[in-house]
GROMACS .gro file of C-alpha atoms in nm:
model
  373
    1MET     CA    1  -1.890   0.864   3.032
    2SER     CA    2  -1.932   1.096   2.724
    3ARG     CA    3  -1.869   0.791   2.499
    4ARG     CA    4  -2.134   0.595   2.680
    5VAL     CA    5  -2.389   0.871   2.654
    6ALA     CA    6  -2.330   0.919   2.281
    7ALA     CA    7  -2.361   0.542   2.215
    8VAL     CA    8  -2.690   0.518   2.412
    9ALA     CA    9  -2.821   0.819   2.222
   10ALA     CA   10  -2.715   0.644   1.894
   11CYS     CA   11  -2.905   0.334   1.996
   12ALA     CA   12  -3.225   0.525   2.051
   13THR     CA   13  -3.183   0.674   1.698
   14LEU     CA   14  -3.115   0.347   1.528
   15VAL     CA   15  -3.369   0.130   1.706
   16GLY     CA   16  -3.634   0.380   1.737
   17LEU     CA   17  -3.757   0.244   2.068
   18GLY     CA   18  -3.695   0.558   2.277
   19ALA     CA   19  -3.517   0.594   2.609
   20ALA     CA   20  -3.665   0.265   2.746
   21ALA     CA   21  -3.461   0.066   2.482
   22CYS     CA   22  -3.146   0.248   2.557
   23SER     CA   23  -3.188   0.177   2.932
   24GLY     CA   24  -3.192  -0.184   2.846
   25ARG     CA   25  -3.562  -0.252   2.931
   26LYS     CA   26  -3.720  -0.528   2.722
   27SER     CA   27  -3.964  -0.411   2.457
   28GLY     CA   28  -4.151  -0.696   2.289
   29ALA     CA   29  -4.077  -1.051   2.230
   30GLY     CA   30  -3.717  -1.132   2.166
   31ALA     CA   31  -3.598  -0.792   2.271
   32GLY     CA   32  -3.349  -0.713   2.552
   33THR     CA   33  -3.091  -0.980   2.475
   34GLY     CA   34  -2.810  -0.782   2.644
   35THR     CA   35  -2.655  -0.881   2.975
   36GLY     CA   36  -2.882  -0.650   3.180
   37THR     CA   37  -3.198  -0.797   3.337
   38GLY     CA   38  -3.513  -0.657   3.499
   39THR     CA   39  -3.554  -0.294   3.448
   40GLY     CA   40  -3.198  -0.265   3.317
   41THR     CA   41  -3.112   0.052   3.501
   42GLY     CA   42  -2.770  -0.069   3.618
   43THR     CA   43  -2.432  -0.017   3.468
   44GLY     CA   44  -2.436  -0.355   3.323
   45ALA     CA   45  -2.733  -0.289   3.103
   46THR     CA   46  -2.592   0.039   2.978
   47HIS     CA   47  -2.266  -0.137   2.905
   48ALA     CA   48  -2.445  -0.395   2.703
   49VAL     CA   49  -2.614  -0.135   2.493
   50VAL     CA   50  -2.281   0.040   2.438
   51GLU     CA   51  -2.125  -0.284   2.321
   52ALA     CA   52  -2.418  -0.356   2.080
   53VAL     CA   53  -2.382  -0.007   1.923
   54ASP     CA   54  -2.004  -0.039   1.912
   55ALA     CA   55  -2.065  -0.362   1.712
   56GLY     CA   56  -2.278  -0.176   1.464
   57HIS     CA   57  -2.594  -0.362   1.550
   58PRO     CA   58  -2.907  -0.257   1.741
   59VAL     CA   59  -2.954  -0.443   2.064
   60GLY     CA   60  -3.243  -0.701   2.066
   61LEU     CA   61  -3.278  -0.740   1.684
   62PRO     CA   62  -3.146  -1.025   1.474
   63THR     CA   63  -2.880  -0.969   1.208
   64LEU     CA   64  -3.014  -0.985   0.866
   65PRO     CA   65  -2.835  -1.124   0.556
   66PRO     CA   66  -2.790  -0.865   0.281
   67ALA     CA   67  -3.097  -0.814   0.074
   68PRO     CA   68  -3.088  -0.966  -0.277
   69PRO     CA   69  -3.024  -0.711  -0.558
   70LEU     CA   70  -3.319  -0.572  -0.743
   71PRO     CA   71  -3.447  -0.799  -1.019
   72GLU     CA   72  -3.333  -0.709  -1.364
   73VAL     CA   73  -3.580  -0.603  -1.634
   74PRO     CA   74  -3.599  -0.916  -1.848
   75PRO     CA   75  -3.511  -0.900  -2.224
   76GLY     CA   76  -3.809  -0.795  -2.434
   77LEU     CA   77  -3.939  -0.528  -2.197
   78PRO     CA   78  -3.866  -0.156  -2.234
   79ALA     CA   79  -3.649   0.038  -1.989
   80VAL     CA   80  -3.824   0.158  -1.682
   81LYS     CA   81  -3.772   0.428  -1.426
   82LEU     CA   82  -3.875   0.293  -1.077
   83PRO     CA   83  -3.953   0.525  -0.777
   84ALA     CA   84  -3.660   0.578  -0.541
   85SER     CA   85  -3.850   0.377  -0.282
   86VAL     CA   86  -3.785   0.058  -0.488
   87THR     CA   87  -3.472  -0.058  -0.305
   88PRO     CA   88  -3.340  -0.396  -0.235
   89ASP     CA   89  -3.426  -0.364   0.132
   90ASN     CA   90  -3.779  -0.258   0.057
   91VAL     CA   91  -3.833  -0.542  -0.195
   92ALA     CA   92  -3.710  -0.798   0.061
   93LEU     CA   93  -3.946  -0.665   0.323
   94GLY     CA   94  -4.230  -0.652   0.065
   95ALA     CA   95  -4.172  -1.012  -0.015
   96LEU     CA   96  -4.216  -1.117   0.343
   97LEU     CA   97  -4.539  -0.918   0.366
   98PHE     CA   98  -4.665  -1.052   0.046
   99PHE     CA   99  -4.656  -1.415   0.160
  100ASP     CA  100  -4.742  -1.357   0.524
  101ARG     CA  101  -5.099  -1.458   0.633
  102ARG     CA  102  -5.058  -1.270   0.954
  103ILE     CA  103  -5.138  -0.953   0.774
  104SER     CA  104  -5.502  -1.076   0.726
  105ARG     CA  105  -5.787  -1.124   0.961
  106ASP     CA  106  -5.746  -1.446   1.161
  107SER     CA  107  -5.432  -1.522   0.946
  108LYS     CA  108  -5.660  -1.662   0.685
  109GLY     CA  109  -5.506  -1.522   0.367
  110ALA     CA  110  -5.205  -1.367   0.203
  111CYS     CA  111  -5.150  -1.164  -0.118
  112ALA     CA  112  -4.986  -1.466  -0.259
  113ASP     CA  113  -5.293  -1.675  -0.216
  114CYS     CA  114  -5.459  -1.488  -0.509
  115HIS     CA  115  -5.148  -1.372  -0.688
  116VAL     CA  116  -4.956  -1.697  -0.718
  117PRO     CA  117  -4.597  -1.700  -0.851
  118GLU     CA  118  -4.634  -2.034  -1.009
  119LEU     CA  119  -4.932  -1.896  -1.209
  120GLY     CA  120  -4.741  -1.586  -1.324
  121TRP     CA  121  -4.856  -1.381  -1.027
  122GLY     CA  122  -5.220  -1.445  -1.138
  123SER     CA  123  -5.499  -1.673  -1.014
  124GLY     CA  124  -5.660  -1.984  -1.163
  125ASP     CA  125  -5.993  -1.961  -0.986
  126GLY     CA  126  -6.179  -1.678  -1.157
  127ARG     CA  127  -6.342  -1.455  -0.906
  128SER     CA  128  -6.183  -1.577  -0.586
  129MET     CA  129  -6.327  -1.514  -0.238
  130THR     CA  130  -6.214  -1.258   0.018
  131VAL     CA  131  -6.091  -1.349   0.353
  132ALA     CA  132  -6.430  -1.256   0.478
  133GLY     CA  133  -6.582  -1.518   0.254
  134GLN     CA  134  -6.733  -1.264   0.014
  135PRO     CA  135  -6.713  -1.332  -0.364
  136ASN     CA  136  -6.506  -1.078  -0.550
  137LEU     CA  137  -6.666  -0.869  -0.822
  138ARG     CA  138  -6.396  -0.942  -1.074
  139HIS     CA  139  -6.131  -1.192  -1.178
  140THR     CA  140  -5.789  -1.170  -0.997
  141PRO     CA  141  -5.552  -0.982  -1.247
  142ALA     CA  142  -5.189  -1.082  -1.286
  143LEU     CA  143  -4.950  -0.855  -1.099
  144VAL     CA  144  -4.686  -0.823  -1.369
  145ASN     CA  145  -4.523  -0.534  -1.551
  146LEU     CA  146  -4.718  -0.277  -1.341
  147ALA     CA  147  -4.424  -0.056  -1.343
  148TRP     CA  148  -4.534   0.069  -1.680
  149THR     CA  149  -4.905   0.098  -1.586
  150LYS     CA  150  -5.058   0.439  -1.512
  151GLU     CA  151  -5.405   0.346  -1.367
  152LEU     CA  152  -5.441   0.007  -1.192
  153GLY     CA  153  -5.743  -0.225  -1.153
  154TRP     CA  154  -5.986  -0.352  -1.421
  155ASP     CA  155  -6.154  -0.009  -1.414
  156GLY     CA  156  -5.834   0.196  -1.347
  157ARG     CA  157  -5.961   0.340  -1.025
  158TYR     CA  158  -5.618   0.327  -0.847
  159GLY     CA  159  -5.363   0.595  -0.929
  160SER     CA  160  -5.072   0.395  -0.801
  161VAL     CA  161  -4.975   0.048  -0.676
  162ALA     CA  162  -4.970   0.178  -0.317
  163ASP     CA  163  -5.330   0.295  -0.354
  164ALA     CA  164  -5.431  -0.041  -0.476
  165ILE     CA  165  -5.254  -0.224  -0.199
  166ARG     CA  166  -5.412  -0.008   0.068
  167ALA     CA  167  -5.762  -0.076  -0.065
  168HIS     CA  168  -5.707  -0.452  -0.110
  169TRP     CA  169  -5.550  -0.485   0.234
  170ARG     CA  170  -5.886  -0.377   0.382
  171GLY     CA  171  -6.113  -0.532   0.115
  172GLN     CA  172  -5.939  -0.855   0.035
  173LEU     CA  173  -5.760  -0.934   0.365
  174ASP     CA  174  -6.030  -0.796   0.578
  175LEU     CA  175  -5.800  -0.636   0.836
  176GLU     CA  176  -5.702  -0.270   0.898
  177PRO     CA  177  -5.333  -0.226   0.815
  178GLN     CA  178  -5.282  -0.063   1.145
  179ILE     CA  179  -5.375  -0.372   1.329
  180ALA     CA  180  -5.157  -0.596   1.115
  181VAL     CA  181  -4.851  -0.378   1.141
  182ALA     CA  182  -4.885  -0.343   1.522
  183SER     CA  183  -4.883  -0.718   1.545
  184LEU     CA  184  -4.578  -0.761   1.324
  185ALA     CA  185  -4.394  -0.497   1.536
  186GLY     CA  186  -4.369  -0.753   1.807
  187VAL     CA  187  -4.159  -0.979   1.581
  188PRO     CA  188  -3.792  -0.885   1.618
  189ALA     CA  189  -3.706  -0.986   1.264
  190TYR     CA  190  -3.977  -0.774   1.117
  191ARG     CA  191  -3.857  -0.479   1.325
  192ALA     CA  192  -3.512  -0.539   1.185
  193HIS     CA  193  -3.643  -0.546   0.823
  194PHE     CA  194  -3.832  -0.219   0.878
  195LEU     CA  195  -3.531  -0.057   1.041
  196ARG     CA  196  -3.310  -0.156   0.760
  197ALA     CA  197  -3.551  -0.043   0.495
  198THR     CA  198  -3.666   0.282   0.650
  199GLY     CA  199  -3.446   0.358   0.937
  200GLY     CA  200  -3.745   0.347   1.179
  201ASP     CA  201  -4.011   0.147   1.352
  202PRO     CA  202  -4.282  -0.049   1.157
  203THR     CA  203  -4.553   0.172   1.016
  204VAL     CA  204  -4.843   0.123   0.775
  205ASP     CA  205  -4.692   0.361   0.518
  206ALA     CA  206  -4.354   0.171   0.533
  207ALA     CA  207  -4.536  -0.164   0.494
  208ILE     CA  208  -4.729  -0.040   0.185
  209THR     CA  209  -4.416   0.116   0.040
  210ALA     CA  210  -4.240  -0.219   0.075
  211LEU     CA  211  -4.526  -0.428  -0.079
  212ALA     CA  212  -4.540  -0.176  -0.366
  213ALA     CA  213  -4.167  -0.209  -0.424
  214PHE     CA  214  -4.205  -0.590  -0.438
  215VAL     CA  215  -4.511  -0.571  -0.675
  216LEU     CA  216  -4.346  -0.322  -0.911
  217THR     CA  217  -4.063  -0.560  -0.965
  218ARG     CA  218  -4.265  -0.854  -1.072
  219TYR     CA  219  -4.164  -0.866  -1.443
  220GLN     CA  220  -4.290  -1.092  -1.719
  221GLY     CA  221  -4.058  -1.099  -2.010
  222ASP     CA  222  -3.790  -1.303  -2.193
  223ALA     CA  223  -4.070  -1.525  -2.350
  224PRO     CA  224  -3.989  -1.762  -2.627
  225TRP     CA  225  -4.096  -1.494  -2.881
  226ASP     CA  226  -3.836  -1.252  -2.727
  227ARG     CA  227  -3.565  -1.507  -2.776
  228PHE     CA  228  -3.684  -1.563  -3.138
  229GLU     CA  229  -3.660  -1.190  -3.199
  230ARG     CA  230  -3.305  -1.200  -3.059
  231GLY     CA  231  -3.211  -1.464  -3.322
  232ASP     CA  232  -3.295  -1.793  -3.156
  233THR     CA  233  -3.512  -1.939  -3.439
  234ALA     CA  234  -3.557  -2.263  -3.242
  235ALA     CA  235  -3.724  -2.090  -2.962
  236VAL     CA  236  -4.071  -2.100  -3.113
  237PRO     CA  237  -4.274  -2.334  -3.328
  238PRO     CA  238  -4.255  -2.268  -3.708
  239LEU     CA  239  -4.609  -2.126  -3.724
  240ALA     CA  240  -4.526  -1.847  -3.467
  241GLU     CA  241  -4.378  -1.611  -3.721
  242LEU     CA  242  -4.683  -1.636  -3.941
  243GLY     CA  243  -4.895  -1.587  -3.627
  244TYR     CA  244  -4.712  -1.267  -3.550
  245GLY     CA  245  -4.796  -1.140  -3.901
  246VAL     CA  246  -5.166  -1.218  -3.847
  247PHE     CA  247  -5.163  -1.058  -3.501
  248ARG     CA  248  -5.017  -0.740  -3.632
  249ALA     CA  249  -5.217  -0.715  -3.958
  250LYS     CA  250  -5.519  -0.914  -4.047
  251ALA     CA  251  -5.648  -0.989  -3.696
  252GLN     CA  252  -5.557  -0.632  -3.574
  253CYS     CA  253  -5.483  -0.762  -3.224
  254SER     CA  254  -5.192  -0.520  -3.196
  255ASN     CA  255  -5.438  -0.229  -3.196
  256CYS     CA  256  -5.503  -0.303  -2.833
  257HIS     CA  257  -5.203  -0.533  -2.747
  258PRO     CA  258  -4.913  -0.355  -2.903
  259PRO     CA  259  -4.553  -0.492  -2.834
  260PRO     CA  260  -4.343  -0.481  -2.637
  261LEU     CA  261  -4.582  -0.478  -2.337
  262TYR     CA  262  -4.869  -0.626  -2.539
  263SER     CA  263  -5.120  -0.392  -2.376
  264ASP     CA  264  -5.215  -0.045  -2.467
  265ASP     CA  265  -5.283   0.040  -2.098
  266ASP     CA  266  -5.621   0.157  -2.198
  267PHE     CA  267  -5.987   0.046  -2.148
  268HIS     CA  268  -6.221  -0.109  -2.399
  269ALA     CA  269  -6.577  -0.260  -2.408
  270LEU     CA  270  -6.584  -0.619  -2.537
  271GLY     CA  271  -6.948  -0.671  -2.517
  272LEU     CA  272  -6.917  -0.917  -2.229
  273ILE     CA  273  -7.167  -0.734  -2.026
  274SER     CA  274  -7.435  -0.470  -2.089
  275ALA     CA  275  -7.290  -0.116  -2.084
  276GLN     CA  276  -7.615   0.013  -1.946
  277PRO     CA  277  -7.569   0.162  -1.587
  278GLY     CA  278  -7.734  -0.065  -1.336
  279ALA     CA  279  -7.728  -0.364  -1.570
  280GLY     CA  280  -7.422  -0.521  -1.412
  281ASP     CA  281  -7.060  -0.432  -1.365
  282GLU     CA  282  -7.021  -0.092  -1.542
  283GLY     CA  283  -6.645  -0.129  -1.541
  284ARG     CA  284  -6.464   0.191  -1.634
  285GLY     CA  285  -6.793   0.361  -1.603
  286ARG     CA  286  -6.765   0.353  -1.232
  287VAL     CA  287  -6.457   0.584  -1.267
  288ALA     CA  288  -6.511   0.789  -1.584
  289ALA     CA  289  -6.834   0.911  -1.736
  290GLY     CA  290  -6.923   0.760  -2.069
  291ALA     CA  291  -6.697   0.458  -2.028
  292ASP     CA  292  -6.963   0.211  -1.918
  293GLY     CA  293  -6.875  -0.151  -2.007
  294ALA     CA  294  -6.503  -0.089  -2.069
  295PHE     CA  295  -6.224  -0.274  -1.894
  296ARG     CA  296  -5.850  -0.270  -1.881
  297THR     CA  297  -5.648  -0.438  -2.166
  298PRO     CA  298  -5.454  -0.697  -1.986
  299THR     CA  299  -5.107  -0.785  -2.104
  300LEU     CA  300  -5.074  -1.100  -2.318
  301ARG     CA  301  -4.726  -1.159  -2.167
  302GLY     CA  302  -4.763  -1.464  -1.945
  303ALA     CA  303  -5.139  -1.510  -2.026
  304ALA     CA  304  -5.113  -1.878  -2.095
  305LEU     CA  305  -5.006  -1.924  -1.725
  306HIS     CA  306  -5.327  -1.813  -1.560
  307PRO     CA  307  -5.664  -1.899  -1.706
  308PRO     CA  308  -5.956  -1.811  -1.702
  309TYR     CA  309  -5.980  -1.482  -1.891
  310PHE     CA  310  -6.155  -1.154  -1.903
  311HIS     CA  311  -6.261  -0.944  -1.596
  312HIS     CA  312  -6.514  -1.203  -1.479
  313GLY     CA  313  -6.323  -1.506  -1.592
  314GLU     CA  314  -6.588  -1.564  -1.857
  315THR     CA  315  -6.375  -1.786  -2.083
  316ALA     CA  316  -6.188  -2.094  -1.944
  317THR     CA  317  -5.933  -2.125  -2.222
  318LEU     CA  318  -5.694  -1.899  -2.417
  319ASP     CA  319  -5.846  -2.024  -2.740
  320ALA     CA  320  -6.194  -1.926  -2.635
  321ALA     CA  321  -6.068  -1.573  -2.547
  322ILE     CA  322  -5.901  -1.547  -2.890
  323ASP     CA  323  -6.212  -1.659  -3.069
  324TRP     CA  324  -6.426  -1.407  -2.882
  325HIS     CA  325  -6.204  -1.134  -3.012
  326LEU     CA  326  -6.208  -1.272  -3.371
  327ALA     CA  327  -6.587  -1.277  -3.354
  328GLY     CA  328  -6.590  -0.902  -3.279
  329GLY     CA  329  -6.747  -0.958  -2.942
  330ALA     CA  330  -6.974  -1.236  -3.074
  331GLY     CA  331  -7.228  -0.994  -3.192
  332ALA     CA  332  -7.290  -0.845  -2.855
  333PRO     CA  333  -7.403  -0.478  -2.832
  334ASP     CA  334  -7.194  -0.202  -2.685
  335VAL     CA  335  -6.862  -0.325  -2.829
  336ASP     CA  336  -6.560  -0.099  -2.870
  337HIS     CA  337  -6.515   0.023  -3.222
  338ALA     CA  338  -6.161  -0.118  -3.234
  339LEU     CA  339  -6.304  -0.469  -3.205
  340THR     CA  340  -6.441  -0.589  -3.540
  341ALA     CA  341  -6.511  -0.944  -3.664
  342VAL     CA  342  -6.220  -1.105  -3.845
  343THR     CA  343  -6.234  -1.425  -4.054
  344LEU     CA  344  -5.905  -1.629  -4.072
  345THR     CA  345  -5.812  -1.941  -4.246
  346PRO     CA  346  -5.759  -2.253  -4.041
  347GLN     CA  347  -5.384  -2.212  -4.077
  348GLU     CA  348  -5.395  -1.839  -3.977
  349ARG     CA  349  -5.602  -1.918  -3.679
  350GLU     CA  350  -5.371  -2.196  -3.565
  351ALA     CA  351  -5.069  -1.961  -3.622
  352LEU     CA  352  -5.231  -1.687  -3.419
  353GLY     CA  353  -5.276  -1.909  -3.116
  354VAL     CA  354  -4.916  -2.036  -3.151
  355PHE     CA  355  -4.790  -1.684  -3.148
  356VAL     CA  356  -4.997  -1.575  -2.846
  357ARG     CA  357  -4.871  -1.872  -2.650
  358ALA     CA  358  -4.517  -1.779  -2.744
  359LEU     CA  359  -4.557  -1.466  -2.528
  360SER     CA  360  -4.557  -1.699  -2.224
  361PRO     CA  361  -4.291  -1.929  -2.085
  362ALA     CA  362  -4.370  -2.296  -2.071
  363GLN     CA  363  -4.393  -2.246  -1.692
  364ALA     CA  364  -4.352  -1.956  -1.463
  365PRO     CA  365  -3.985  -1.879  -1.375
  366PRO     CA  366  -3.895  -2.026  -1.030
  367PHE     CA  367  -3.957  -1.799  -0.733
  368ALA     CA  368  -3.802  -1.889  -0.388
  369ARG     CA  369  -4.072  -1.808  -0.143
  370PRO     CA  370  -3.927  -1.633   0.158
  371THR     CA  371  -3.888  -1.794   0.500
  372LEU     CA  372  -4.125  -1.603   0.725
  373PRO     CA  373  -3.997  -1.478   1.065
   0.00000   0.00000   0.00000
């Protein structure tokens, strides 16, 4: 009897369903797969729980395959120290949540609808619509290399990936996270994933932690230029090396897009809008005084995969974005002092474009979308 009592107590701890689960009572769809039926107060139900615990698997939950290992940081990127919460189990759970439309109102949208893996985790539609049908203020940024980013968002209003996810869950997916997680708690496979990742039941904090772990491991590296720098001279067109020299010196692009991340993780005004408060989107000015009209410097890694460009998707092509910078903001007022007009020869201009494209793969690395429970 003491063995049986200990096993039942262990079940309650593992499954997190309380005494009802350990008595064999069904709790949600797919639960209660032991031999006991009804209220499960008989010896048979208790025996089924004991057998499940003895087998090392909580009763009523499916057996999960091992989570894949954490993605490796690709060549070309610096070393990174990830939070302890970035575990294989959390990343596997986060992948499910990222692609699951059930976490949105009326199952109308998922994170992956705007942050598309085939587009380098960016979007090709400029300012997309929210699930509620409202136009977004700004262009969807690519969710890559955020493990090195201190403040997230075009204006840097989010202090962490978790903060950004919490806000976008409500704003973009139009559903309170508590409602979404309560719904997923009725799916045995999701309960198994949460239990494996956190040791407990599904919660909003656990879901956001898992989503953040997935997002933080979306890397963009090992581009053709990285392979060239490792000695593969055939990895890039001949003009790329000249283009890198133009990028670093004459065009001064590396002032704001320094390697190896090709972003200074800072905010600059490009003259795309008026910096006067109330005249439009004040950008960083909404967060920090005196920074009206400034926006985050996006990484150039993977940029060729997801036009359009800038915070409002103002330019449809990468060449148009390059030319805007070379024109020093096209003569617009309120331009950052780091952006000055530069005149290049036709060959230099061509070479610059070749180099910038060499920071992107020919196509996004394949990503196996998860099978949702």
